Short mmCIF file of C-alpha atoms in Angstrom, two decimals:
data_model
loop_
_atom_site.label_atom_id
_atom_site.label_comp_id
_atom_site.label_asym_id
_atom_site.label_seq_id
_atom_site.Cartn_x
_atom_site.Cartn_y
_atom_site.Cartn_z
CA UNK A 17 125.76 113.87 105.69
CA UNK A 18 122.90 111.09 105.52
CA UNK A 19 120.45 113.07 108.13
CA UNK A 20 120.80 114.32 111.37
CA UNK A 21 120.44 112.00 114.48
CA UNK A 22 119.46 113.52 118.06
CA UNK A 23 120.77 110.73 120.69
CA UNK A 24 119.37 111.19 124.19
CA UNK A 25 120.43 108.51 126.52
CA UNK A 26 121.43 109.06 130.41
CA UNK A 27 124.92 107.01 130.12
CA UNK A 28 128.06 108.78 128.81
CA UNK A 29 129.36 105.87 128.08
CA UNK A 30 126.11 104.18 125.94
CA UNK A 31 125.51 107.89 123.66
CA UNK A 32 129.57 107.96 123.00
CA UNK A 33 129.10 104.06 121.45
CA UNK A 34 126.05 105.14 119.54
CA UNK A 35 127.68 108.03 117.85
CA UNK A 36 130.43 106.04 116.76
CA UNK A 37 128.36 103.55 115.21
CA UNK A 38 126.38 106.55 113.56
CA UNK A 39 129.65 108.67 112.86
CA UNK A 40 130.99 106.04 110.79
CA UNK A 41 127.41 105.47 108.66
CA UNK A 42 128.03 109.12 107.64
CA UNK A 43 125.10 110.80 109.95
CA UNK A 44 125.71 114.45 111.76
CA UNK A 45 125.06 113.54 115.25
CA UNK A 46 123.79 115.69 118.48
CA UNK A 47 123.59 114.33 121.98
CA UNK A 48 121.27 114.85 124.86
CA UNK A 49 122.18 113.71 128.26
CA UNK A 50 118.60 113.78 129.76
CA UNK A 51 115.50 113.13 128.13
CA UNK A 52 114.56 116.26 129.83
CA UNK A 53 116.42 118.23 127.25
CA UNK A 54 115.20 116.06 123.93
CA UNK A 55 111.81 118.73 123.04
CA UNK A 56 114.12 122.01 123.69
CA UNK A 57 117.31 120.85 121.69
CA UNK A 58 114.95 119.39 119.26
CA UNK A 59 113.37 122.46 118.54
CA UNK A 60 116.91 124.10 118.02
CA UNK A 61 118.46 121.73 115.38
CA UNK A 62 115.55 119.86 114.02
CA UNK A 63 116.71 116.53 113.81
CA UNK A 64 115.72 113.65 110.72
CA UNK A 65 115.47 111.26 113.86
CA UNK A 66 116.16 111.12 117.95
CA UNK A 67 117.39 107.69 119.61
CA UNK A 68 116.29 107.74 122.78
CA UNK A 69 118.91 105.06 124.37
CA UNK A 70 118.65 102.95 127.46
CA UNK A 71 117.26 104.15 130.87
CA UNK A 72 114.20 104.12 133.01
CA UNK A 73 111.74 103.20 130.45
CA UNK A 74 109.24 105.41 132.31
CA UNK A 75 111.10 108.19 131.21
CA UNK A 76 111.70 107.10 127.53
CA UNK A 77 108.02 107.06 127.85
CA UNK A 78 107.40 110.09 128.86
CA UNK A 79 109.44 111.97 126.61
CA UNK A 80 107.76 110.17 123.14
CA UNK A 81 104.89 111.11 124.53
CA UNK A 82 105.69 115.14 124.90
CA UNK A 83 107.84 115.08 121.82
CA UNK A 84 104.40 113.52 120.01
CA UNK A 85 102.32 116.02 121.52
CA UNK A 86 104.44 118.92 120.22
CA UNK A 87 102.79 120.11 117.03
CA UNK A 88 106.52 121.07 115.63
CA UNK A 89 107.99 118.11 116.52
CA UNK A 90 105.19 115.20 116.41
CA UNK A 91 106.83 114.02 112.95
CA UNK A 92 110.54 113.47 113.86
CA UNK A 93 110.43 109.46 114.08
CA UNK A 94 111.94 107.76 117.30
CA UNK A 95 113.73 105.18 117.97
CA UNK A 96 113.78 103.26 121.53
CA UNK A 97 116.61 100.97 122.41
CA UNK A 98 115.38 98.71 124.85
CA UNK A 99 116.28 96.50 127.30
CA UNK A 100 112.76 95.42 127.50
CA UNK A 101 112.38 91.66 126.05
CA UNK A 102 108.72 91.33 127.14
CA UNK A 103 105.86 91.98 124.95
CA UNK A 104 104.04 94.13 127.14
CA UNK A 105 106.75 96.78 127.43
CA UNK A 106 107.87 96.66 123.53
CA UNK A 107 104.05 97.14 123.19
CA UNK A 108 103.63 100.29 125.71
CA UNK A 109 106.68 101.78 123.83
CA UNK A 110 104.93 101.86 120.98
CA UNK A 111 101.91 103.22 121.87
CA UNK A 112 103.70 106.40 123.76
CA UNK A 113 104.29 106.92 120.21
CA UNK A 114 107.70 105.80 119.76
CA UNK A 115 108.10 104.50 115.89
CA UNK A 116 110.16 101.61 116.29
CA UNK A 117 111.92 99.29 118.94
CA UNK A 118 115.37 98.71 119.12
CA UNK A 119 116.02 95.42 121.62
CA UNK A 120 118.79 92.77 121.96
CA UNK A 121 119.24 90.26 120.49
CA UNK A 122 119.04 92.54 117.20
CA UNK A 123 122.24 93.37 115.96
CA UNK A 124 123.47 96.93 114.96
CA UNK A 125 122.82 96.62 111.21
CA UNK A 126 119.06 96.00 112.18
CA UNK A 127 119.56 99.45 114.30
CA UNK A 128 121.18 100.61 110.94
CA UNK A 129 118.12 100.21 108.87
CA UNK A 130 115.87 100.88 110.97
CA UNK A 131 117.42 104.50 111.12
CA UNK A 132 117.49 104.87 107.44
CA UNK A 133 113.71 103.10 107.10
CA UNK A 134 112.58 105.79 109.13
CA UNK A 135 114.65 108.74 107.84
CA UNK A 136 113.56 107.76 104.47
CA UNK A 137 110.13 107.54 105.54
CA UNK A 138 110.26 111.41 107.09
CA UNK A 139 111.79 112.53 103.68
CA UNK A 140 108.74 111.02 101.65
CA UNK A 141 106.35 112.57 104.64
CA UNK A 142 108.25 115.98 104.14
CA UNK A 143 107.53 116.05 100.45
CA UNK A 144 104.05 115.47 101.10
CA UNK A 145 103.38 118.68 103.33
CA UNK A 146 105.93 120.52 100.84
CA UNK A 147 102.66 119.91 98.24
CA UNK A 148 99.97 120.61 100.72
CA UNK A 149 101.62 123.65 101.65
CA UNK A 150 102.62 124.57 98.45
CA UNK A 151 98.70 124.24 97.09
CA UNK A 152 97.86 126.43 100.03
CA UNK A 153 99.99 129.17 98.23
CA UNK A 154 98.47 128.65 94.99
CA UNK A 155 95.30 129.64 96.85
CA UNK A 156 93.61 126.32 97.09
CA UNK A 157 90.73 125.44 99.06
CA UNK A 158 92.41 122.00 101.70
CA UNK A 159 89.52 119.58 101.85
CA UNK A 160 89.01 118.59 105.70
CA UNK A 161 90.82 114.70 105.79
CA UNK A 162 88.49 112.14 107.15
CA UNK A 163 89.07 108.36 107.29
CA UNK A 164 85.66 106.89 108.02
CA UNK A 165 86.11 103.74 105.88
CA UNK A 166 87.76 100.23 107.08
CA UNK A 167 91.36 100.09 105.88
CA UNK A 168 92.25 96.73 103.53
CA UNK A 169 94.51 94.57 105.01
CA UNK A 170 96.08 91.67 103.08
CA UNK A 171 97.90 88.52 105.17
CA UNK A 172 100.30 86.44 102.83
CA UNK A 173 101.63 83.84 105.13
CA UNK A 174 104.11 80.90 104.69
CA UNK A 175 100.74 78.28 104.73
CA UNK A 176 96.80 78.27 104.60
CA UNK A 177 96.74 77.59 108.20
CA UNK A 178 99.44 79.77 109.47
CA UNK A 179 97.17 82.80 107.55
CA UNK A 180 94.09 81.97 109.13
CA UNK A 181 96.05 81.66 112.28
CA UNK A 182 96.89 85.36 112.03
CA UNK A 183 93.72 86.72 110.74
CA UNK A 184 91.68 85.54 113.93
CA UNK A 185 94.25 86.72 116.28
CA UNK A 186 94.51 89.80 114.24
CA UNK A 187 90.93 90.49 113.98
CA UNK A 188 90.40 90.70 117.61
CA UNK A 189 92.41 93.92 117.38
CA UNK A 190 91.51 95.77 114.86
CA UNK A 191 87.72 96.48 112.66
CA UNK A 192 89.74 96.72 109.44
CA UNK A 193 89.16 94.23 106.59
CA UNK A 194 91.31 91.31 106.48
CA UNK A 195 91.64 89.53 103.88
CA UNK A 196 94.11 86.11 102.90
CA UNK A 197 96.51 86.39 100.03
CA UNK A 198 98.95 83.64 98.37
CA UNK A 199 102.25 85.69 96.69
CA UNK A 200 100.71 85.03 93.22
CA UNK A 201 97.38 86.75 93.95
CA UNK A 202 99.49 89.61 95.94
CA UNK A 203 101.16 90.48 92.41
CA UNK A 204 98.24 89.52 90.03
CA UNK A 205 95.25 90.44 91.39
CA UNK A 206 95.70 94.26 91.96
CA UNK A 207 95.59 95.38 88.35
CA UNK A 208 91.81 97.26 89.78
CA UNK A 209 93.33 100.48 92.03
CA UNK A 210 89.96 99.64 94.30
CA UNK A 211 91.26 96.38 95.21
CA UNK A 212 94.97 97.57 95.90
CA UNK A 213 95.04 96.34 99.90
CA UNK A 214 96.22 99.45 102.23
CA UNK A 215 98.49 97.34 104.71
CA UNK A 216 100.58 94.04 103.64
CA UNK A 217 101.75 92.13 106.60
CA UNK A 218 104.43 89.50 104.89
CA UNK A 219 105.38 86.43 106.42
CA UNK A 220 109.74 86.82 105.42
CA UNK A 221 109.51 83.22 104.88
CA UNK A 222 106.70 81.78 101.98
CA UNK A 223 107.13 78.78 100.15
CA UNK A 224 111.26 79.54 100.02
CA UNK A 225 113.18 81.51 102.48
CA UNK A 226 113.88 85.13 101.72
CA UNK A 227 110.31 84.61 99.47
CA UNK A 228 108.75 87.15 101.47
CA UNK A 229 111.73 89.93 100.78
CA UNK A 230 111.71 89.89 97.38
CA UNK A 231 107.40 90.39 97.62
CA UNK A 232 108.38 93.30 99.69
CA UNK A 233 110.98 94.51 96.81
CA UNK A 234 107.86 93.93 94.13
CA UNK A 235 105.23 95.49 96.10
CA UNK A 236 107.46 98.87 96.93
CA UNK A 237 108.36 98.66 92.82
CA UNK A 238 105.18 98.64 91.79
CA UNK A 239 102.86 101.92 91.19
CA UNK A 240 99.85 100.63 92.21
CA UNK A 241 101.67 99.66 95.72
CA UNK A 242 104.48 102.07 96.29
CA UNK A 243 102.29 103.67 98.88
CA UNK A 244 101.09 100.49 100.67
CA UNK A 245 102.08 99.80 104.01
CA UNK A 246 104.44 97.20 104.45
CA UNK A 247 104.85 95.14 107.58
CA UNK A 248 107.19 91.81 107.53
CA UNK A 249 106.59 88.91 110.21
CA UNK A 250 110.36 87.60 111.01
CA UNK A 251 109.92 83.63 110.72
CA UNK A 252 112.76 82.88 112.53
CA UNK A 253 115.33 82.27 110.13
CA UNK A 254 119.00 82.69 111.00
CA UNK A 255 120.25 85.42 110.38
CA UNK A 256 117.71 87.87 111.08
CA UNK A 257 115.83 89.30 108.03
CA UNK A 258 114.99 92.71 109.89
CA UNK A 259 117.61 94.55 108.20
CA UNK A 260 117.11 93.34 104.77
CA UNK A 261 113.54 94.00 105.25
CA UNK A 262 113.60 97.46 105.98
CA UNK A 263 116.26 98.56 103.30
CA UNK A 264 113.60 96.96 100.53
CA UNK A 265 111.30 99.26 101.99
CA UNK A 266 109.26 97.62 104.57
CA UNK A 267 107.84 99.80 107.03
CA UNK A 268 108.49 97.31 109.97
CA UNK A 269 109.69 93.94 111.01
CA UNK A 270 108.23 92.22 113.95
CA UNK A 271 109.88 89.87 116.19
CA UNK A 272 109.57 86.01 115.82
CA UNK A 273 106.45 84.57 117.07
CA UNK A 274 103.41 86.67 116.16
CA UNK A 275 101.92 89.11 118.22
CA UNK A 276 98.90 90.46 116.97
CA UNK A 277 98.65 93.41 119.78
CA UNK A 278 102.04 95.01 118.40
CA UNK A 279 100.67 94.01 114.83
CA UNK A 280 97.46 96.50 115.58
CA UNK A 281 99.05 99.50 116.99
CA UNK A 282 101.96 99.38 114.52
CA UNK A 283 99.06 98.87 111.82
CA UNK A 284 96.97 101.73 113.46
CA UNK A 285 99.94 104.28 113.44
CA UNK A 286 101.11 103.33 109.63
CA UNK A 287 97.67 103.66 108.30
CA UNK A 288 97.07 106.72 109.13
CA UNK A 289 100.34 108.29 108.06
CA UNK A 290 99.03 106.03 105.07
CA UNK A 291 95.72 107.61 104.65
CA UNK A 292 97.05 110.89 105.18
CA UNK A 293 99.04 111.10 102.68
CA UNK A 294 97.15 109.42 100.18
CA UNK A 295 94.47 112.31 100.97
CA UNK A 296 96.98 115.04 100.58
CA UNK A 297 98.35 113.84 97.48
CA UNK A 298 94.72 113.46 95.85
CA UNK A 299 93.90 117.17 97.18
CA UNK A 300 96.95 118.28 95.47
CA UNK A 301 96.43 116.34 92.49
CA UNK A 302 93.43 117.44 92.21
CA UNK A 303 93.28 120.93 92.67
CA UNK A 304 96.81 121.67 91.04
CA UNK A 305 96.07 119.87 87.41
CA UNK A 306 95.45 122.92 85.75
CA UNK A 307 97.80 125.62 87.97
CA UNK A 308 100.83 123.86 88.28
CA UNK A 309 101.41 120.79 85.63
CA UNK A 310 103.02 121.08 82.18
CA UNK A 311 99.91 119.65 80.04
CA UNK A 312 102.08 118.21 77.22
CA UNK A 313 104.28 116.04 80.17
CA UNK A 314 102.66 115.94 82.88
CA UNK A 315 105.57 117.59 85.14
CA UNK A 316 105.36 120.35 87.00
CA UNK A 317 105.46 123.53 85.62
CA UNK A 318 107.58 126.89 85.86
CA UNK A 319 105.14 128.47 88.34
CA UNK A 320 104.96 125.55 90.64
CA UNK A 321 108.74 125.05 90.35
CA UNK A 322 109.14 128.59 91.86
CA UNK A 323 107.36 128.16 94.76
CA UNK A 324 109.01 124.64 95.43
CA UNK A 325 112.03 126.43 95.57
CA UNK A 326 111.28 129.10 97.86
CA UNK A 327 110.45 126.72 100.52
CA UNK A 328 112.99 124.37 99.79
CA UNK A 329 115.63 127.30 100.60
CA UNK A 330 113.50 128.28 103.62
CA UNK A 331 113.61 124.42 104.89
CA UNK A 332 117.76 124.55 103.94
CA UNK A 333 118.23 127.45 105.97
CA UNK A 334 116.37 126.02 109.17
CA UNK A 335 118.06 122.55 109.09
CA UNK A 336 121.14 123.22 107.24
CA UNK A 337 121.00 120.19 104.81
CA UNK A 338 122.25 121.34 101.38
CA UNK A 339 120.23 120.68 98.25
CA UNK A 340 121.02 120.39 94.20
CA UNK A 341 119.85 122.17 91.39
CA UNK A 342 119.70 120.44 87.73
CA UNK A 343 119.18 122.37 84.45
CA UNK A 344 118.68 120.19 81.79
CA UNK A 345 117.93 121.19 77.74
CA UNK A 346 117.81 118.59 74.91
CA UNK A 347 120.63 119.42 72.98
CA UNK A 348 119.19 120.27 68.78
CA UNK A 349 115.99 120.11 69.89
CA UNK A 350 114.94 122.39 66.99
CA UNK A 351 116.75 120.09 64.28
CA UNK A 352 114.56 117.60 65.71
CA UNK A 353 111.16 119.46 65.37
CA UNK A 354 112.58 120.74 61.66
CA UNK A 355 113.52 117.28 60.58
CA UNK A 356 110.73 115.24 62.26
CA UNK A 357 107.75 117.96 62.58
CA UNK A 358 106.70 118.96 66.14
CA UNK A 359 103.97 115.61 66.92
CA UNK A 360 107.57 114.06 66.42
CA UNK A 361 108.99 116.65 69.52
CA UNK A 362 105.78 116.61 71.49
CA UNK A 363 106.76 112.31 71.58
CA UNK A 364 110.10 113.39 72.37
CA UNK A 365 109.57 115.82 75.01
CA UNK A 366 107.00 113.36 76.57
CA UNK A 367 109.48 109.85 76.65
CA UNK A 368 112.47 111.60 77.73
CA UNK A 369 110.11 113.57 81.00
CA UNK A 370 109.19 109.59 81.64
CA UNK A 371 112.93 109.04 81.10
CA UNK A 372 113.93 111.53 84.10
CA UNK A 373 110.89 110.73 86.35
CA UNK A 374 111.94 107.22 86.12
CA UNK A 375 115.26 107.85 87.25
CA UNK A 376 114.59 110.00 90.26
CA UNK A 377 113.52 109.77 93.82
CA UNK A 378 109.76 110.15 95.22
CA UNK A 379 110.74 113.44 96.56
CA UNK A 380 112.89 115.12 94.42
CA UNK A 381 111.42 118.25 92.09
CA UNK A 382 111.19 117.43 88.40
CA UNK A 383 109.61 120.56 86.69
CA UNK A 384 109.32 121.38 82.83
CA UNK A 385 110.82 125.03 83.15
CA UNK A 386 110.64 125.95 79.39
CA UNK A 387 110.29 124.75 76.09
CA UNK A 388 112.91 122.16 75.68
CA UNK A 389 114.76 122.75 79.22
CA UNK A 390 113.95 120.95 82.69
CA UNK A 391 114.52 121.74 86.45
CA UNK A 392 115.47 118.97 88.79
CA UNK A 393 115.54 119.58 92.52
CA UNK A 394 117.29 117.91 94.95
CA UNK A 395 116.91 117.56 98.71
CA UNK A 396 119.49 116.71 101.18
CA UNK A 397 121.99 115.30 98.42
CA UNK A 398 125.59 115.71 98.62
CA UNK A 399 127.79 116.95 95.40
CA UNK A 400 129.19 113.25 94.77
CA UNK A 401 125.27 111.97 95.43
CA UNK A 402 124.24 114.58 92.64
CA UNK A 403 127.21 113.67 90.23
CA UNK A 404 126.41 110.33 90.07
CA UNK A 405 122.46 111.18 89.60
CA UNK A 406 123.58 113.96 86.95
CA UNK A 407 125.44 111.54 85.11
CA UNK A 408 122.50 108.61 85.40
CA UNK A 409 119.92 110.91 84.00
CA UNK A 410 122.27 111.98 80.77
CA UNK A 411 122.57 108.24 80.14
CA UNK A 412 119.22 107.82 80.28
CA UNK A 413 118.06 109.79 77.63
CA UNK A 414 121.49 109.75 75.35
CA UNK A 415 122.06 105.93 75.55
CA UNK A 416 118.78 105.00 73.67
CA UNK A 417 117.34 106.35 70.63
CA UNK A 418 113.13 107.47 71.54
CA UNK A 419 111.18 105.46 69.22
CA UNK A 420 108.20 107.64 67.72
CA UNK A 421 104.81 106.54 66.50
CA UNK A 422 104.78 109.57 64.46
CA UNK A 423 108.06 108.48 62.23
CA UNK A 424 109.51 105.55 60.92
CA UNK A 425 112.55 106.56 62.04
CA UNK A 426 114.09 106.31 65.79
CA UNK A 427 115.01 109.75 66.97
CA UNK A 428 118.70 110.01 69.04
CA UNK A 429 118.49 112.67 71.64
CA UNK A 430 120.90 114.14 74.05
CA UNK A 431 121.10 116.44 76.81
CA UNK A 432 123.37 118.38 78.57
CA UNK A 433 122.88 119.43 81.99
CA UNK A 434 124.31 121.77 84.50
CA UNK A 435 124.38 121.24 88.44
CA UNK A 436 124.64 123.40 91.26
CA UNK A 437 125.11 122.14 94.91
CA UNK A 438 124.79 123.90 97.83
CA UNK A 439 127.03 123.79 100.90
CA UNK A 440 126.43 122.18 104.35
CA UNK A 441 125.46 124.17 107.02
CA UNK A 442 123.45 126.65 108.05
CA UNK A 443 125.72 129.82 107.47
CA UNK A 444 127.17 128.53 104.13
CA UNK A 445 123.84 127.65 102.24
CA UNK A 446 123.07 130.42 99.33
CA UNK A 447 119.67 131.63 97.56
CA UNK A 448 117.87 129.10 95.19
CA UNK A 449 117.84 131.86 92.83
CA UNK A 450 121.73 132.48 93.39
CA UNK A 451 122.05 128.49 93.05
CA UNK A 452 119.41 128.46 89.86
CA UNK A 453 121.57 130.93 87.87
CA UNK A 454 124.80 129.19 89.20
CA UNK A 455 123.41 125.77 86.93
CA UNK A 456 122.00 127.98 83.99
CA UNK A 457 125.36 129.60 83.70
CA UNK A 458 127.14 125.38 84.48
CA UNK A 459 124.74 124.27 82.02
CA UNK A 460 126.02 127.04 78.98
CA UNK A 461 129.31 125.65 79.62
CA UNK A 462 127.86 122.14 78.61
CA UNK A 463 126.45 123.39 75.57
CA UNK A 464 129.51 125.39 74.79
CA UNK A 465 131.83 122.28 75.02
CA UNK A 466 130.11 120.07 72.87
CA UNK A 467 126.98 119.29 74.60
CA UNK A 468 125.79 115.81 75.96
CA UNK A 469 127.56 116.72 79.35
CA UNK A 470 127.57 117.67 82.68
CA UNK A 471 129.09 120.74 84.21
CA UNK A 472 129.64 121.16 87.93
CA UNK A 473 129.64 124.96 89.33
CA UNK A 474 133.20 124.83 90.59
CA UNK A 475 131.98 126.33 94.20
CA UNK A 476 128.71 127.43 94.51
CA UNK A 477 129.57 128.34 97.87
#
């Protein structure tokens, strides 16, 4: 399954349509018939997301606003379908806490993305309190997390005047720095991390249509950027770019004519999940350099890897989404260091750890575990999702020879790799150790077949 959806919505007939439509897109869905019962059953079966559907928007209010409040549950995202086309509701909506706004005349593959925007977005949000917590274990002291200073915020609208437009309106709202872009300076100009804006708001339409989409494709590409928030201004073209918008990795889409209002509180809400997380992941960085990274790669190291584990199979257990488990070992990796000398397998280790990062999501574990071996870990990934990623990764070091500054010579490596999965469901899911040894024993087989492969467990059920 994609995630987990928790639909509240008063009508039979309206939650019955809406897990069809989710059904079919491959998510496990639970239903709610009042909002009364959303914080109780959410509690119970930890949903990736609830849909609240339509109803008395008082009460749709009410319950964001308790669900919010709850310290276990304020980080499940929500959704609000609507039948409110005025400004002023969308707006109240969103400040009850409510992370999106789901209203006609959007069509059901904007619902779509919007559902996997924001499921994606808890994953990444997930991963960063996996670290926190994790550097809590190794004993380190959590810096307090203050956000005194003035966000950046960088306007890149389809004209001059249709910028400056925005930033007045815009600047009635908010005390953050606003600042004009063109596309060129938005992909130029950031090479200082200092200067690297906090918030893009992205006009979908620049000097072409669909200009503004493939910014938001660069922008979430880029390193310097990955983290920025991302907010697209719908221009009005036809069709909608709302659900192209979001699956590039935009946080949000707003409605046609700009409303600077919803642009602030939107703004206010992403920024701090922003800042947040940009704090965490410095305190981690920070204080785990020396405990838990490899210092020839860069990866994270055995110790580290063994604690990312342990609450990865506690997180399993309580939500029942199954997980993968790679081990990967160059194949002749001591040929190499006999034929080349070891600077030559220092290079080797170090491109093909670039190789695998590369090739991986945000979240997932990538871990040096020994010598010549790696652990990958996988969260909420099916067995066909991890074949294909098993099979990705082997190409991506076997396909292409690592050129070394150290020889004259290009040196060919492979790697075989061994993958354990485990089942859906709470009751079925077994030990990370019991899955760990399951891929050690998948990944012998690889070796013992003629290496450059990748061996399933047949059931690691």
């Amino acid at each position: 399954m994609s995630g987990r959806i928790l639909i509240a919505d008063d009508l039979a007939t309206n939650r019955i349509v809406l897990k069809v439509k989710l059904t079919v897109a491959c998510y496990e869905v639970i239903q709610a018939d009042r909002c009364a019962d959303v914080d109780a059953l959410a509690r119970r079966t930890q949903p990736d997301l609830i849909l609240l559907g339509r109803g008395r928007s008082d009460v749709c209010i009410d319950t964001c606003r308790r669900v919010k409040a709850d310290p276990v549950l304020k980080r499940i995202p929500i959704i609000v379908i609507s039948d409110q086309e005025d400004r002023d509701g969308r707006l109240e909506i969103l400040k009850s806490g409510a992370d999106d706004v789901f209203s006609r005349p959007q069509d059901d593959a904007t619902l779509l993305a919007m559902v996997r925007s924001l499921i994606r977005t808890r994953g990444t949000d997930d991963e960063v309190l996996r670290r926190r917590d994790i550097s809590r274990e190794f004993g380190c002291a959590e810096a307090p997390l203050t956000f005194d200073h003035a966000a950046k915020i960088a306007l890149i609208a389809p004209d001059a005047e249709t910028g400056i437009l925005w930033r007045m309106h815009l600047s009635a709202e908010t005390r953050n720095k606003i600042s004009i872009m063109t596309q060129t300076q938005a992909l130029e100009d950031l090479g200082a991390l200092s200067a690297v804006p906090d918030a893009f708001v992205i006009g979908s339409t620049l000097g072409t249509t669909s200009d503004g989409l493939r910014l938001v494709s660069e922008l979430r590409s880029r390193q310097t950027t990955r983290h920025s928030v991302i907010i697209v201004q719908d221009c009005g073209e036809t069709p909608s770019p709302s659900s192209m918008a979001l699956d590039l990795g935009a946080n949000a889409v707003l409605r046609p004519e700009f409303d600077a209002r919803e642009l602030a509180e939107r703004l206010r809400k992403l920024l701090a999940r922003k800042l947040e997380g940009d704090a965490l992941r410095k305190s981690f960085d920070t204080n785990l350099a020396l405990a838990a990274q490899d210092p020839l790669t860069g990866l994270h190291n055995r110790r580290y890897a063994q604690s990312y584990l342990e609450r990865l199979e506690r997180e399993a257990h309580a939500s029942g989404q199954p997980f993968a488990l790679m081990v990967l070992d160059l194949d002749r990796f001591k040929s190499i260091n006999d034929r080349f000398g070891h600077p030559v397998g220092d290079e080797v280790l170090i491109e093909v750890a670039q190789r695998l990062k590369s090739n991986l999501r945000e979240h997932d574990l990538l871990a040096r575990y020994g010598g010549e071996e790696f652990l990958i870990a996988l969260p909420g990934i099916s067995r066909k999702q991890a074949q294909h990623m098993a099979e990705r990764l082997r190409r991506a070091v076997g396909d292409t020879p690592v050129a070394s500054s150290s020889s004259r010579q290009d040196v060919p490596v492979t790697l075989s790799i061994g993958v354990a999965v485990s089942p859906e469901g709470r009751g079925n899911l077994r030990s990370a150790h019991e899955l760990l040894q399951a891929a050690d024993r998948a990944l012998y087989v690889s070796k013992s077949d003629g290496r450059n492969l990748v061996t399933f467990v047949p059931n690691a059920a």
